[in-house]
Short mmCIF file of C-alpha atoms in Angstrom, two decimals:
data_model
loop_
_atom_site.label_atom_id
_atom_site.label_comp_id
_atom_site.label_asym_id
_atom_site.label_seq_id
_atom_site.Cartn_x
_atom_site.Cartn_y
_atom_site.Cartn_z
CA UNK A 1 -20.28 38.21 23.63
CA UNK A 2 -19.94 36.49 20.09
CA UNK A 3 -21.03 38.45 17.40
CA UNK A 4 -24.37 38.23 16.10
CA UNK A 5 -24.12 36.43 12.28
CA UNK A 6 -26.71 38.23 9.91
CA UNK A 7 -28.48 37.06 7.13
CA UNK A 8 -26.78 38.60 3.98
CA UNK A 9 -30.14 40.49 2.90
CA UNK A 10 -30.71 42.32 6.57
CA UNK A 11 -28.69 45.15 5.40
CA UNK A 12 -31.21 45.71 2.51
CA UNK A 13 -34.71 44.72 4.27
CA UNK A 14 -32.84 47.04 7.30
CA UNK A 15 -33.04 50.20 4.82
CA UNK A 16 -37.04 48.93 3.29
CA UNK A 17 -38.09 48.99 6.67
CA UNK A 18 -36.87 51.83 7.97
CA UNK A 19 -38.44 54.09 4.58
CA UNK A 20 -41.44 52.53 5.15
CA UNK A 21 -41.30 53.59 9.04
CA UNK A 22 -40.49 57.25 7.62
CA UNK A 23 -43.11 57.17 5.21
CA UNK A 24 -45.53 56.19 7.67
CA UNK A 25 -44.99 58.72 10.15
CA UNK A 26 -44.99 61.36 6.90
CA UNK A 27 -48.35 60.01 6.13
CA UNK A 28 -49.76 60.20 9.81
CA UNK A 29 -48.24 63.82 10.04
CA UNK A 30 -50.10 64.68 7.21
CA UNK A 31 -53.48 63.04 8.20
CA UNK A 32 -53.01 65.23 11.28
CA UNK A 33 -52.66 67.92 9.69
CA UNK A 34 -55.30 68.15 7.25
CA UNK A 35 -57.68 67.31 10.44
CA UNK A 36 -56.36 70.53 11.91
CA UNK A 37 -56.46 72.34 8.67
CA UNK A 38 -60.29 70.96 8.84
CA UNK A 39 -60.43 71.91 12.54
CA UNK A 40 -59.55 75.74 11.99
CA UNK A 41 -61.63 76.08 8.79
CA UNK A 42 -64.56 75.22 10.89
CA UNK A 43 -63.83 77.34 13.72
CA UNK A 44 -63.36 80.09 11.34
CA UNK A 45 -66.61 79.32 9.66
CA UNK A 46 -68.42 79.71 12.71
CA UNK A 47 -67.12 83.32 13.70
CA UNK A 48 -67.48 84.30 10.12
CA UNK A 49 -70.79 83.80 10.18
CA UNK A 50 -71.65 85.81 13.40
CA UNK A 51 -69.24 88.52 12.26
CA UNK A 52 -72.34 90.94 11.26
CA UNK A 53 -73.98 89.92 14.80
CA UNK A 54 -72.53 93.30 16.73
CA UNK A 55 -72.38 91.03 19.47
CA UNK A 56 -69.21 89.21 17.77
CA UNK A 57 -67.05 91.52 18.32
CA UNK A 58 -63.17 91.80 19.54
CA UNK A 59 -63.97 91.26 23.25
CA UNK A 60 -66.53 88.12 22.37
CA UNK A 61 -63.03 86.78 20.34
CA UNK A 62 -60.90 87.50 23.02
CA UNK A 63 -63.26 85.67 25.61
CA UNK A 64 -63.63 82.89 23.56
CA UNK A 65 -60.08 82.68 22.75
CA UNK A 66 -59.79 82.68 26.66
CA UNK A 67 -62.03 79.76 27.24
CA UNK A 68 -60.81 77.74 24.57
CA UNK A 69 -57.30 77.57 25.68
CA UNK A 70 -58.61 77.11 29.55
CA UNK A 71 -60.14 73.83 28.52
CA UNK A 72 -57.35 72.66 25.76
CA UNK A 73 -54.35 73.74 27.64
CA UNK A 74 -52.18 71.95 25.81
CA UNK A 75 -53.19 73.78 22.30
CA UNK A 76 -51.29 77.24 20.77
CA UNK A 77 -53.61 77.66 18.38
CA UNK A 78 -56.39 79.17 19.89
CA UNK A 79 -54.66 82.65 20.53
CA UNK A 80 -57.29 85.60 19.45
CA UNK A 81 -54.78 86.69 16.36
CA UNK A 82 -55.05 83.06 15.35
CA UNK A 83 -59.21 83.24 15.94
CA UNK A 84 -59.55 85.99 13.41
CA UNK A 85 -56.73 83.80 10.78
CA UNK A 86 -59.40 80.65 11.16
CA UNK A 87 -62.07 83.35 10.13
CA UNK A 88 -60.18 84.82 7.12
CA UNK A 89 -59.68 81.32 6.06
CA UNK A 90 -62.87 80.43 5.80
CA UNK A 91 -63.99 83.72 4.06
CA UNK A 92 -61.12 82.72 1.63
CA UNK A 93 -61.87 78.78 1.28
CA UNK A 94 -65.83 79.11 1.15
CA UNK A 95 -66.60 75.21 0.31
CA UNK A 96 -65.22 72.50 3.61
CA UNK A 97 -66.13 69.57 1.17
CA UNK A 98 -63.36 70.62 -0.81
CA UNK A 99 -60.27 71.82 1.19
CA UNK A 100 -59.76 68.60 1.87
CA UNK A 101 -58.74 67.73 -1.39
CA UNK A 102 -57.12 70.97 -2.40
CA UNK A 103 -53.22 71.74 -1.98
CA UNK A 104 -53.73 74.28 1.03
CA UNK A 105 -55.13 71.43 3.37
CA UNK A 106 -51.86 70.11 2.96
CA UNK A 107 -49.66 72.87 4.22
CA UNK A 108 -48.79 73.83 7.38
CA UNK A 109 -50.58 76.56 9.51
CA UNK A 110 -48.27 79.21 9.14
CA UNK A 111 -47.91 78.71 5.29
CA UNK A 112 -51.94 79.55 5.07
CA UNK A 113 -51.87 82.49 7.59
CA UNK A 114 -48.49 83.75 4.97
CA UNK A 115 -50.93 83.35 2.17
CA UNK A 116 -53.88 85.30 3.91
CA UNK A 117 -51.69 88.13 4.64
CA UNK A 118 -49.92 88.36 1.54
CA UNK A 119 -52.68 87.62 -1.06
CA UNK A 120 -56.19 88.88 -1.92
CA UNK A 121 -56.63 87.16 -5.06
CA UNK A 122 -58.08 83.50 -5.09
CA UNK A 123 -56.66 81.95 -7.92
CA UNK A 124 -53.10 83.39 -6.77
CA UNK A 125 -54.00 82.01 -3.24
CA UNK A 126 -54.73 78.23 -4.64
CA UNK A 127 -51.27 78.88 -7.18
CA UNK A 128 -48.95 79.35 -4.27
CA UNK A 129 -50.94 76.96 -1.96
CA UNK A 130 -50.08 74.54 -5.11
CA UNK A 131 -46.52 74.88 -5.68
CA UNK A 132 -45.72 75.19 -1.86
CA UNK A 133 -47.17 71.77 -1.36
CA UNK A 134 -45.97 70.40 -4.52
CA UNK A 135 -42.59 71.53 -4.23
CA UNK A 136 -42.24 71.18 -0.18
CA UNK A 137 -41.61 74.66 0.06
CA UNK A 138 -40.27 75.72 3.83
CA UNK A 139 -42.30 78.98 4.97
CA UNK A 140 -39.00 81.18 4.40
CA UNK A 141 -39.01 80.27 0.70
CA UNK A 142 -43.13 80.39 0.20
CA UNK A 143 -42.30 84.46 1.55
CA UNK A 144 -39.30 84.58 -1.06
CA UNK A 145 -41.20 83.33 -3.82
CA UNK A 146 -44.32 86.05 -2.67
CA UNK A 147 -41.96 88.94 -2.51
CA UNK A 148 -40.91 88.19 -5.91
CA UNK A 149 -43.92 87.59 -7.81
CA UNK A 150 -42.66 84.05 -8.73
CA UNK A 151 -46.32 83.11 -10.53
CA UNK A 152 -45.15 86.19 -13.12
CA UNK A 153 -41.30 84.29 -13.48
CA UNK A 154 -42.01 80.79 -13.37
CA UNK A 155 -41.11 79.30 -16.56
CA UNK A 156 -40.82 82.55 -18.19
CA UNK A 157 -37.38 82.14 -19.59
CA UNK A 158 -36.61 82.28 -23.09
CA UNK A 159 -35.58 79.08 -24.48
CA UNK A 160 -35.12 76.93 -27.41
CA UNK A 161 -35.89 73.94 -25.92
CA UNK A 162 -39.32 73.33 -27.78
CA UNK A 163 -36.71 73.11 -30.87
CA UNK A 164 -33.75 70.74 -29.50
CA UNK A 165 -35.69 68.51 -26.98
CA UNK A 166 -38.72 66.29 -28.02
CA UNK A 167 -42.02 67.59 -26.50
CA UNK A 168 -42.09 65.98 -22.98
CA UNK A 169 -38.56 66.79 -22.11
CA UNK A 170 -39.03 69.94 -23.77
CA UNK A 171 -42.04 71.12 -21.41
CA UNK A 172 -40.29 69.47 -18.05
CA UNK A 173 -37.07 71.79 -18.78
CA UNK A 174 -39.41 75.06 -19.71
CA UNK A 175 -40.50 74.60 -15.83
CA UNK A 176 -37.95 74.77 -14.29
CA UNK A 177 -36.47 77.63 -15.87
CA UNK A 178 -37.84 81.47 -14.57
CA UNK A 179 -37.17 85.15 -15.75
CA UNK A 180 -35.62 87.03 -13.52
CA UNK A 181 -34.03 85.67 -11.06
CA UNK A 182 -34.28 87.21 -7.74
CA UNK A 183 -30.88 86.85 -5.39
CA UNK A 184 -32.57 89.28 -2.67
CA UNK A 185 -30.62 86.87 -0.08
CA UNK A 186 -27.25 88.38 -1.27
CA UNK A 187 -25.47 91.24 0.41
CA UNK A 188 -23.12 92.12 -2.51
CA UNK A 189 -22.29 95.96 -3.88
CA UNK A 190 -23.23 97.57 -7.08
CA UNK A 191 -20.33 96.78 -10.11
CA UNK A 192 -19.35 93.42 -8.32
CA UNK A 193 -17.70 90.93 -10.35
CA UNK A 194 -18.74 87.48 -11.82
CA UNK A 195 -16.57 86.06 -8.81
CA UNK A 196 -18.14 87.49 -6.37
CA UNK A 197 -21.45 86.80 -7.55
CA UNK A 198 -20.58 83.31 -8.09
CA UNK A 199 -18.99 82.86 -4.73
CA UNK A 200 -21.71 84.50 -2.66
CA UNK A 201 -24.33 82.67 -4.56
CA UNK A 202 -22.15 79.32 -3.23
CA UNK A 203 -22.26 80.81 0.06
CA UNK A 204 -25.72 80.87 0.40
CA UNK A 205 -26.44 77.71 -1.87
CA UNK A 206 -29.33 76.65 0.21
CA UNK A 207 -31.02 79.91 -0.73
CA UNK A 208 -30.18 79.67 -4.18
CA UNK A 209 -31.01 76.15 -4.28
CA UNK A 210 -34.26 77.48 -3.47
CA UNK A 211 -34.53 80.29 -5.78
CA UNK A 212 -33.88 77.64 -8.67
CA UNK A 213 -36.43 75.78 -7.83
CA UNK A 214 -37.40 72.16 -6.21
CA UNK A 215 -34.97 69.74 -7.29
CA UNK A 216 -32.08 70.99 -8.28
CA UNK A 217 -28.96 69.48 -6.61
CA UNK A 218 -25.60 71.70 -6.18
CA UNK A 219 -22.70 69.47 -8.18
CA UNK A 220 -19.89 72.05 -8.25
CA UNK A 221 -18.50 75.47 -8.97
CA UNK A 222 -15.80 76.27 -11.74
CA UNK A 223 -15.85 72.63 -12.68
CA UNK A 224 -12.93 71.89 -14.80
CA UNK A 225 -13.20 70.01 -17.95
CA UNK A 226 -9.93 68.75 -20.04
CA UNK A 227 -10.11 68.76 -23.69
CA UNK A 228 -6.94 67.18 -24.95
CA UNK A 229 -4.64 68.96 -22.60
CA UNK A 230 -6.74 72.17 -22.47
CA UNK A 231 -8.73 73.16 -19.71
CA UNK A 232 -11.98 74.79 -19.57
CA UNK A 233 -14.26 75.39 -16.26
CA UNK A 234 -17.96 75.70 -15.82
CA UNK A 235 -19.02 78.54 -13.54
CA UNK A 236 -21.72 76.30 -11.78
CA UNK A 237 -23.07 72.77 -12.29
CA UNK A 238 -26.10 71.36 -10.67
CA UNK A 239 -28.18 67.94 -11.21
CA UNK A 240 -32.07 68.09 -11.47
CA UNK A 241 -33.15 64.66 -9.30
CA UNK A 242 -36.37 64.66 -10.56
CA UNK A 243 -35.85 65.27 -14.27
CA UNK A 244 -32.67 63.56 -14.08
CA UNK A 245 -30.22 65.88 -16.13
CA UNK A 246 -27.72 68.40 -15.32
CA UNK A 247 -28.04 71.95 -15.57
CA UNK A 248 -24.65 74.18 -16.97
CA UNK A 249 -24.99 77.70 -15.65
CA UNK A 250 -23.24 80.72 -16.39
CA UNK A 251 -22.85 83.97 -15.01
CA UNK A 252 -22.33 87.34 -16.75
CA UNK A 253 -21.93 90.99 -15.34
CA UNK A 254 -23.34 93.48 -17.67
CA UNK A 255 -25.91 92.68 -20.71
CA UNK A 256 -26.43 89.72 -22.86
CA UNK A 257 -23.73 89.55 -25.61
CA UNK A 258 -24.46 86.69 -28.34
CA UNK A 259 -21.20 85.12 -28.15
CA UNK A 260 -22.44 83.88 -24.51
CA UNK A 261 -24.74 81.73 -26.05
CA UNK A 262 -21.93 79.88 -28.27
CA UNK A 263 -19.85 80.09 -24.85
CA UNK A 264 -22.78 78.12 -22.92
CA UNK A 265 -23.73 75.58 -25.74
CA UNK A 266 -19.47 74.94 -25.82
CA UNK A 267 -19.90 73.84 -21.94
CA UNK A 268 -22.99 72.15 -22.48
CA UNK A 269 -21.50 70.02 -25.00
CA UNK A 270 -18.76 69.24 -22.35
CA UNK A 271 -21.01 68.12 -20.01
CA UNK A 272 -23.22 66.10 -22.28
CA UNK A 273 -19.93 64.28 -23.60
CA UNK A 274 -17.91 63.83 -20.25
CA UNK A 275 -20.78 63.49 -17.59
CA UNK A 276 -23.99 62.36 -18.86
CA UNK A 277 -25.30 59.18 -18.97
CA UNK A 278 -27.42 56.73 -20.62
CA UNK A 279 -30.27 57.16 -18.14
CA UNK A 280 -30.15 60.99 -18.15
CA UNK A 281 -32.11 63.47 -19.88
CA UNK A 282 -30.07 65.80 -21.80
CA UNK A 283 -28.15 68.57 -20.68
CA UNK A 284 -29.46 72.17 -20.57
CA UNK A 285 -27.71 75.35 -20.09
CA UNK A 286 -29.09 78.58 -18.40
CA UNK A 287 -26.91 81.88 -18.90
CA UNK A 288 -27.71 84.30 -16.61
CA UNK A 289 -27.11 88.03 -17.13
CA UNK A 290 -27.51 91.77 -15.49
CA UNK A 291 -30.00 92.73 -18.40
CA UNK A 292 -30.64 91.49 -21.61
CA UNK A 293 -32.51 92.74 -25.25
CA UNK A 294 -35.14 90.63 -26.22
CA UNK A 295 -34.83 90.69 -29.79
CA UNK A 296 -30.82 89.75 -29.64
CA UNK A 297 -31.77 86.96 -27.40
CA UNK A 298 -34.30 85.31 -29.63
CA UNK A 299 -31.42 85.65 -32.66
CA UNK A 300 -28.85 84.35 -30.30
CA UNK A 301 -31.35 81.36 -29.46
CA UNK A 302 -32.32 80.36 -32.99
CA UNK A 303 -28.73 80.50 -33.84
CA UNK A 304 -27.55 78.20 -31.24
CA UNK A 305 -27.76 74.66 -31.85
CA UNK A 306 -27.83 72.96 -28.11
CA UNK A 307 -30.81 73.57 -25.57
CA UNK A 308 -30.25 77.03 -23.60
CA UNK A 309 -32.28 79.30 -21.74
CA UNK A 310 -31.41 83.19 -21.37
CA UNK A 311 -32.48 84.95 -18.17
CA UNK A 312 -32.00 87.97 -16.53
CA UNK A 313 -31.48 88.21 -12.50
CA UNK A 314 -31.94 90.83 -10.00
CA UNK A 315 -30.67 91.57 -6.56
CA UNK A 316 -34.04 93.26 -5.35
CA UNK A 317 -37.63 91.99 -5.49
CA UNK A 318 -39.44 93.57 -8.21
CA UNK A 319 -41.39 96.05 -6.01
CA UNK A 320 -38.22 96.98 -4.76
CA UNK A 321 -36.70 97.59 -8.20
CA UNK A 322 -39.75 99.79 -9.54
CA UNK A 323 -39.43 101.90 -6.42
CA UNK A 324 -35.47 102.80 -7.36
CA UNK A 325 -34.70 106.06 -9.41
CA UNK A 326 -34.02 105.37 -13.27
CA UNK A 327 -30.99 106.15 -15.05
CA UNK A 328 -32.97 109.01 -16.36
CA UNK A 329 -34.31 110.04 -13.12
CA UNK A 330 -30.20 110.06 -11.73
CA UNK A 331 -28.90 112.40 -14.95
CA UNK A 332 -31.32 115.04 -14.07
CA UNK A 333 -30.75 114.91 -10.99
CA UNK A 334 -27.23 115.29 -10.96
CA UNK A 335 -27.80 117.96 -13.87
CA UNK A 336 -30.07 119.82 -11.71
CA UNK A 337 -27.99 123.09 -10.51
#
């Protein structure tokens, strides 16, 4: 059979077609599930408001849960755990007219029942509800960010960005930076080294990726960089897609020194010099460090003259942290007879 001869543009309209094919199956998907989103809120506005009727009680949910599912067979949803979830729902989303327009009618099922367990507050509810849909956020890493009190972190890092970077830019890079940095996922000891941090946080670079935030796009780890004959290598590199500029980070064991910040402007000069381009935004560095004192760090920041940020990280979740002895606490108890 001869060959078929193609045009020389059906490579291109090939690849059109096909995105528009994927995004209009991401469109129907999401239609569908802001009807179901719709669906359960309505379900759950109906129980809520017999919940006071003593006749509404567990057995009423159970039976109705039991009747639902024996006349759609083919739906999970209508288990009675899931019956009460459509009822806290619409205790904690009071107005149907608008859910369809907020974030939460865009996330999945599971991300809302995460949100009614974890979170009493509403205007925490409709942050998280925000930044998962905003930011695509997988159920695993709407938990992480939870556990970790991201709303308190999220562009909390000290910076000097509002001074090197023009306004826009300046805000855009502010976001995407956060203080601390929680690296529950790794399963490293006490007094590791900047290697092994560095190598586990590789080794689980789909967890950091997500820890970093939407984004952010893994380019390398000890990059090396050749100044006339001398070489010099960046701990970790990544690329920002949507803000288009890369990212220099370091990593130091042990508390913020303010030669790091000279160290970290040095490679960020590198990588404005030898990578960037025309089209990108300009380079930021992020120097991340066991502990840190404020004051130094605001010194070391107006002293520096490229656009860094300064953040601490932590291997626990904050609750976590608070719950461990202090230093303090340890000495007396070792001094104790």
């Amino acid at each position: 059979m001869d060959e078929l001869a193609l045009p020389n543009d059906y490579a291109s309209v090939l690849v059109r077609l096909k995105q528009r094919v994927h995004e209009s199956r991401y469109r129907a998907q999401r239609r569908v599930n802001v009807e179901l989103t719709l669906l359960y809120w309505q379900i759950g506005q109906v129980l809520a408001e017999r919940t006071d009727d003593a006749q509404w009680g567990t057995k009423i949910i159970q039976r109705l849960s039991a009747d639902l599912r024996a006349e759609f067979p083919d739906s999970r949803g209508f288990s009675p755990r899931n019956l009460v979830y459509m009822r806290s729902f619409a205790r904690a989303w009071t107005d149907v007219t608008e859910i369809a327009q907020q974030a939460v009618a865009q996330l999945p099922w599971g991300h809302i029942t995460v949100l009614l367990d974890k979170l009493d507050d509403p205007e925490l509810r409709d942050w998280y509800a925000g930044q998962a849909a905003t930011n695509g956020w997988t159920r695993s890493t709407l938990e992480h960010h939870l556990k970790t009190t991201a709303h308190l972190r999220f562009g909390a890092a000290p910076t000097n960005f509002d001074r090197l970077l023009d306004p826009a830019s300046s805000d855009l890079a502010q976001q995407i930076m956060k203080d601390p940095y929680v690296f529950d996922f790794l399963r490293i000891e006490p007094g590791h080294a900047e290697r092994e941090l560095e190598q586990a946080l590789v080794e689980r670079i789909i967890e950091t990726l997500g820890e970093l935030g939407s984004g952010f796009s893994f380019v390398g780890r000890q990059m090396p960089f050749d100044v006339d004959g001398d070489e010099f290598f960046v701990d970790l590199l990544f690329f920002h897609v949507e803000q288009l500029r890369y990212v220099v980070v370091e990593l130091k064991v042990g508390k913020f020194k303010p030669e790091y910040a000279g160290q970290l402007g040095f490679y960020v000069e590198l990588v404005e010099n030898q990578l960037r381009r025309p089209a990108h935004a300009p380079t930021v560095g992020l120097l991340l460090c066991t502990d840190k004192n404020d004051r130094v760090v605001r010194y070391a920041l107006a002293g520096s003259s490229h656009p860094i940020a300064i953040a601490s990280y932590d291997l626990l979740p904050p609750a976590e942290q608070a719950a461990l002895p202090s230093e303090v606490d340890l000495r007396r108890a070792l001094d104790t007879p």
